[in-house]
C-alpha positions as semicolon CSV with decimal commas, in nm:
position;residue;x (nm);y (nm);z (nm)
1;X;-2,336;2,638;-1,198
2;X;-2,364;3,016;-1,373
3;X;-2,626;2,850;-1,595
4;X;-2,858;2,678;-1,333
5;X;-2,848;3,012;-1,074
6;X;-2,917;3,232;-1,416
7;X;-3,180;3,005;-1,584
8;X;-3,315;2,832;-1,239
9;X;-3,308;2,490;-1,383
10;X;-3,242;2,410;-0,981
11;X;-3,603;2,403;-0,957
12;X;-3,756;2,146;-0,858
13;X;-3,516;1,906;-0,764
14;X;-3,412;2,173;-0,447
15;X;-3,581;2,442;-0,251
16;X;-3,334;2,725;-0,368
17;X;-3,001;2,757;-0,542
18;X;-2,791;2,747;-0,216
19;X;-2,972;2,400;-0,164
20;X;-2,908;2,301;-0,518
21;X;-2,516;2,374;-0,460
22;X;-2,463;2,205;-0,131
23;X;-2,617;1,886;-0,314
24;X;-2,420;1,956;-0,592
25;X;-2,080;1,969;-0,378
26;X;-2,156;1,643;-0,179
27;X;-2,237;1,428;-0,525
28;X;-1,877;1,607;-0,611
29;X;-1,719;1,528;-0,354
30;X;-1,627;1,927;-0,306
31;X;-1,619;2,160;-0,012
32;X;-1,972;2,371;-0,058
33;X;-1,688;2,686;0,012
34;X;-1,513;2,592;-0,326
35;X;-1,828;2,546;-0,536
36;X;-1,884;2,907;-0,385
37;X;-1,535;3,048;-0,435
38;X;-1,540;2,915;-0,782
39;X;-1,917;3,040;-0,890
40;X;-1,833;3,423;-0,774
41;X;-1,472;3,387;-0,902
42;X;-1,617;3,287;-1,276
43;X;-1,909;3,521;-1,248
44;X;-1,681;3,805;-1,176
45;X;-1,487;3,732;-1,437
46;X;-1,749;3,711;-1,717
47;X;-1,900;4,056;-1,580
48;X;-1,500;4,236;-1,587
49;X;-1,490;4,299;-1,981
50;X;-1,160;4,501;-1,967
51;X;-0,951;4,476;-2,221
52;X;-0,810;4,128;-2,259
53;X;-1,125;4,043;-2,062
54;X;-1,398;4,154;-2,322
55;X;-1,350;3,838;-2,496
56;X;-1,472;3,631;-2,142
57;X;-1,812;3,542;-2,238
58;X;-1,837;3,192;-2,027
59;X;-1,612;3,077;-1,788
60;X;-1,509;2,852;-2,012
61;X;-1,316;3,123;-2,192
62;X;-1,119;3,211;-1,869
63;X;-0,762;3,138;-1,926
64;X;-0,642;2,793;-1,784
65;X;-0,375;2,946;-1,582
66;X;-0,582;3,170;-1,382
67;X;-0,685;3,041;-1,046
68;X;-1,036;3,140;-0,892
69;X;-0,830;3,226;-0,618
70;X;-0,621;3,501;-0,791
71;X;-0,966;3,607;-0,958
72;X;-1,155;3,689;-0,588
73;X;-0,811;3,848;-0,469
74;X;-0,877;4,069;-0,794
75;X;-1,226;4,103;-0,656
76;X;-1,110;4,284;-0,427
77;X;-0,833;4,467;-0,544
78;X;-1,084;4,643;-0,768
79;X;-1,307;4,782;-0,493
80;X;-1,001;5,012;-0,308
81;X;-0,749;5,056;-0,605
82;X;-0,770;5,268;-0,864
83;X;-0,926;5,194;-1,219
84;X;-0,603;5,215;-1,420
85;X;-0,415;4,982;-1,141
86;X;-0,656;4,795;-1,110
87;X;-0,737;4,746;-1,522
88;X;-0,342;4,721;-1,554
89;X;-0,378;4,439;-1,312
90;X;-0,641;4,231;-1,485
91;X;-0,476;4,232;-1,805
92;X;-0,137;4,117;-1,671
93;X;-0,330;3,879;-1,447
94;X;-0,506;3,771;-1,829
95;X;-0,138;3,741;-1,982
96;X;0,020;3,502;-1,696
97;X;0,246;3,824;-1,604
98;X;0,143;3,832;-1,261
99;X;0,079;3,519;-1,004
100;X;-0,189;3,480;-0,715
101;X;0,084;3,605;-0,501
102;X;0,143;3,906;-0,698
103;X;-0,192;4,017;-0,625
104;X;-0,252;3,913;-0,283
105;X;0,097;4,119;-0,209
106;X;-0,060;4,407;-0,361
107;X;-0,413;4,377;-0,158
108;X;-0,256;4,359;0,176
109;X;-0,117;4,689;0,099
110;X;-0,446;4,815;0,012
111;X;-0,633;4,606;0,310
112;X;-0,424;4,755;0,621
113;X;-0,481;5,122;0,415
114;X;-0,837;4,994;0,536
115;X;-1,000;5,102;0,872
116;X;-0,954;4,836;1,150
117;X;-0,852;4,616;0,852
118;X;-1,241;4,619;0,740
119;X;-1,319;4,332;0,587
120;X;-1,679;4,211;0,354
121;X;-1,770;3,890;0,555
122;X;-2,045;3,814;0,671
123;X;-2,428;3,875;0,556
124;X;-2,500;4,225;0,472
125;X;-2,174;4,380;0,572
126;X;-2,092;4,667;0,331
127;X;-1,764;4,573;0,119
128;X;-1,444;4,816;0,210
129;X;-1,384;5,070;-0,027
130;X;-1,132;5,349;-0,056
131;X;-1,316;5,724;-0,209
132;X;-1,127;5,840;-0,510
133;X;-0,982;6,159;-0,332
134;X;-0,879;5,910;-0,013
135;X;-0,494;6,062;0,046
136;X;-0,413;5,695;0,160
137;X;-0,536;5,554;-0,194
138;X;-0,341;5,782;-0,383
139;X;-0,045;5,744;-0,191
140;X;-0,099;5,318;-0,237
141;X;-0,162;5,377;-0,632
142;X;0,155;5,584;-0,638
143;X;0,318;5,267;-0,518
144;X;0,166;5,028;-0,721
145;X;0,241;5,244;-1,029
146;X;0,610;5,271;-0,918
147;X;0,640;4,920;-0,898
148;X;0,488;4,794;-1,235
149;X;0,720;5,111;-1,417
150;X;1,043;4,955;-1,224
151;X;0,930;4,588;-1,364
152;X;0,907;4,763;-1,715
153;X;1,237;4,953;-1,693
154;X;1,529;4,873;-1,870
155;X;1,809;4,813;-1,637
156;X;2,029;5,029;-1,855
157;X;1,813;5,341;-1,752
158;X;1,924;5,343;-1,373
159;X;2,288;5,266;-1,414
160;X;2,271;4,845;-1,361
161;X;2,488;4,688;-1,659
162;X;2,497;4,333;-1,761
163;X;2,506;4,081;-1,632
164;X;2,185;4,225;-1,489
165;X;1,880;4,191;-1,785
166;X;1,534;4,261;-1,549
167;X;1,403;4,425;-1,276
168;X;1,220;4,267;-1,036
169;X;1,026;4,422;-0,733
170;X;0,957;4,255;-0,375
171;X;0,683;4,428;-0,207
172;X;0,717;4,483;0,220
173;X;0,422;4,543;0,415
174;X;0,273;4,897;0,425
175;X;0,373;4,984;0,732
176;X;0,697;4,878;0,658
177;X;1,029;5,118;0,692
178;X;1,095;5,055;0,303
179;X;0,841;4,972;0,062
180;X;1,046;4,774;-0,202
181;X;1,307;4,565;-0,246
182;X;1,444;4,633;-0,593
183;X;1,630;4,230;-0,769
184;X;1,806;4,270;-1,105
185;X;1,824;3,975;-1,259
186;X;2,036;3,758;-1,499
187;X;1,883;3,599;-1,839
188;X;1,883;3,272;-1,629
189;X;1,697;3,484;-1,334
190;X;2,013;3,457;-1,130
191;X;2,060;3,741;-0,849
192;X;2,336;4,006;-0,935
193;X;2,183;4,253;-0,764
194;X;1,950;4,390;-0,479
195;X;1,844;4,770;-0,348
196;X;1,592;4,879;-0,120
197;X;1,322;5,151;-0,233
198;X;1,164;5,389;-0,043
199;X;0,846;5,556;-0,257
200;X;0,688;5,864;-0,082
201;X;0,384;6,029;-0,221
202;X;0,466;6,328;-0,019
203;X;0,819;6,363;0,068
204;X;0,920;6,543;0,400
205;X;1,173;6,630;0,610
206;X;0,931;6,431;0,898
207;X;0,846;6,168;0,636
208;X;1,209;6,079;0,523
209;X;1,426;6,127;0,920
210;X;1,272;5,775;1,007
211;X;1,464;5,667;0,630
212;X;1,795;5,813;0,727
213;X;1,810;5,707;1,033
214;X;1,729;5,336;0,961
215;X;1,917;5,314;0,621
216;X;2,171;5,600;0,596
217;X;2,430;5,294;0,543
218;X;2,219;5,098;0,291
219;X;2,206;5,142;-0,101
220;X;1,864;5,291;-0,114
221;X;1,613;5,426;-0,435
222;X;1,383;5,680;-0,324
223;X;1,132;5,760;-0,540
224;X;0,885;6,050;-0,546
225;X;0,601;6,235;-0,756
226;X;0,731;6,527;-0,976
227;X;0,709;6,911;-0,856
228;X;0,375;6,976;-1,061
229;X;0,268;7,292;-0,850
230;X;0,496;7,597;-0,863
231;X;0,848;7,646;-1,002
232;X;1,089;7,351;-0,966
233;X;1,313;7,369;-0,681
234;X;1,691;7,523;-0,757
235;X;1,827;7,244;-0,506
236;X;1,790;6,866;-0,635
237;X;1,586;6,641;-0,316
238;X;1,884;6,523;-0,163
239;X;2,086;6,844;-0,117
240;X;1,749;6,996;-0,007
241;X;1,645;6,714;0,296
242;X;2,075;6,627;0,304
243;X;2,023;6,262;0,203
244;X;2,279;6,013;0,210
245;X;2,546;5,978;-0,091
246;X;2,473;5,654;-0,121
247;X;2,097;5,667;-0,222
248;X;1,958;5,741;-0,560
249;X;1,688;5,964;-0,611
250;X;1,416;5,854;-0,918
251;X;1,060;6,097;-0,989
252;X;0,803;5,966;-1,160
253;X;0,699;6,232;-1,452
254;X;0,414;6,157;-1,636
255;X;0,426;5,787;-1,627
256;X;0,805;5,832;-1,646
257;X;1,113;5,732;-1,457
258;X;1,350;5,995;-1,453
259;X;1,691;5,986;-1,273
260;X;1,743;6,280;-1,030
261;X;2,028;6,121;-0,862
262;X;2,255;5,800;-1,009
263;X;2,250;5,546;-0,722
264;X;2,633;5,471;-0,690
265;X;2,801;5,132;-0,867
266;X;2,684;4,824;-0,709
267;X;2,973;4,717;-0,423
268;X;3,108;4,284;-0,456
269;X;2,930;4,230;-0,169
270;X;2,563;4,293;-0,101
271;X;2,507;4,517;0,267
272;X;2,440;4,241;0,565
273;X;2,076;4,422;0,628
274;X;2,001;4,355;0,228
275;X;2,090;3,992;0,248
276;X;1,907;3,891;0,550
277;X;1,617;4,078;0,427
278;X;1,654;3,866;0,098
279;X;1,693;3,589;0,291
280;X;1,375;3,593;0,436
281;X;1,163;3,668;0,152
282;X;1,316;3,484;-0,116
């Protein structure tokens, strides 16, 4: 299909490509919306040349296990997120580390950051974007970085011991309370474990009441941006805002988790709140 737009070998036999393709789908026996989702979904792919993706010359090269659908979710992604999300992204996306669902999780964060949930359909309707120096896209890269380091973290480093051998993350919606829920993992994937993680780009006394309030009971990780501007504060976070003694307080430094605050050994029993939660995303 590339090959007949690119060279218009569609001429004569139709009066223009779309004609061509809506021939093409009925001989197929395919919905003229596939032969469409799969044509931008390959051409977008030969055109990304990041990393993994350099080697992408013809569709043909695409990897079997990636789905035009997780390719146009991608699509998008890249318009509103960041280049190094998004380029960390496509490679994992290349590798088989991250599913369809993986990335349509991390869109709708980035699609209700949108305004009026914008979206690119219909003819000549400019796509949704995000500027650079947008305090909403920062604040949504923040989280997406927080969540691959956390998926990249040895459990060791935050206190979990074994049985637990991975980190997994659960994202919420972006309006959400909590933006996280935080599964370690056996070798054979079993549940051992399960927190909830706040991440604030800017944390507040304003910001984090609604927190307290809602999860002052509740194992909870809350993770913010090292102090970059001025001298670091004598009082850690949570004597500063008064925090509950049962969350654990992680900064990100440089591309770094670093433990402020050891959330407190794991109880037998998970919290009720945690395992409904669980229960109705798992």
């Amino acid at each position: 299909m590339l090959e007949t737009r690119e060279k218009v070998t569609w001429h004569p036999g139709a009066s223009s490509f779309s004609d061509w393709l809506k021939k093409h789908a009925k001989q197929q026996g395919i919905q003229i919306s596939s032969l469409w989702r799969y044509l931008n979904a390959a051409a977008f792919a030969v055109e990304l040349q990041t990393s993994h993706w350099s080697g992408v010359k013809t569709p043909a090269a695409i990897p079997d296990k990636v789905s035009a659908e997780a390719l146009e979710i991608l699509e998008k992604i890249g318009r509103v997120a960041p280049k190094a999300i998004f380029e960390q992204l496509a490679a994992d996306l290349y590798e088989g580390k991250i599913r369809r669902l993986d990335l349509l999780n991390t869109w709708q964060h980035y699609r209700e950051a949108l305004s009026n949930h914008a979206t690119a359909r219909g003819r000549g309707v400019k796509r949704p974007t995000l500027g650079e120096d947008d305090e909403i896209k920062q604040s949504l890269a923040f989280k997406q970085q927080v969540w691959l380091l956390l998926r990249q973290t040895d459990p060791l480093l935050l206190g979990y011991s074994a049985p637990v051998t991975q980190l997994d993350t659960v994202g919420l919606k972006a309006k959400a309370s909590c933006d996280t829920i935080l599964i370690g993992r056996g070798a054979d994937k079993s549940i051992f474990v399960t927190e909830l993680v706040a991440v604030m780009f800017k944390a507040s006394r304003k910001s984090l009441q609604p927190l307290i309030d809602r999860f002052s009971e509740q194992r909870l990780w809350l993770i913010v941006p090292q102090e970059k501007e001025g001298p670091p504060s004598p009082r850690p976070l949570s004597r500063r805002f008064d925090l509950p003694d049962n969350w654990g307080i992680i900064r990100v430094s440089d591309a770094t988790l670093v433990l402020e605050n050891q959330l407190p050994a794991p109880s037998e029993h998970l919290p009720l709140a945690t395992r409904l939660l669980l229960s109705q995303l798992l």
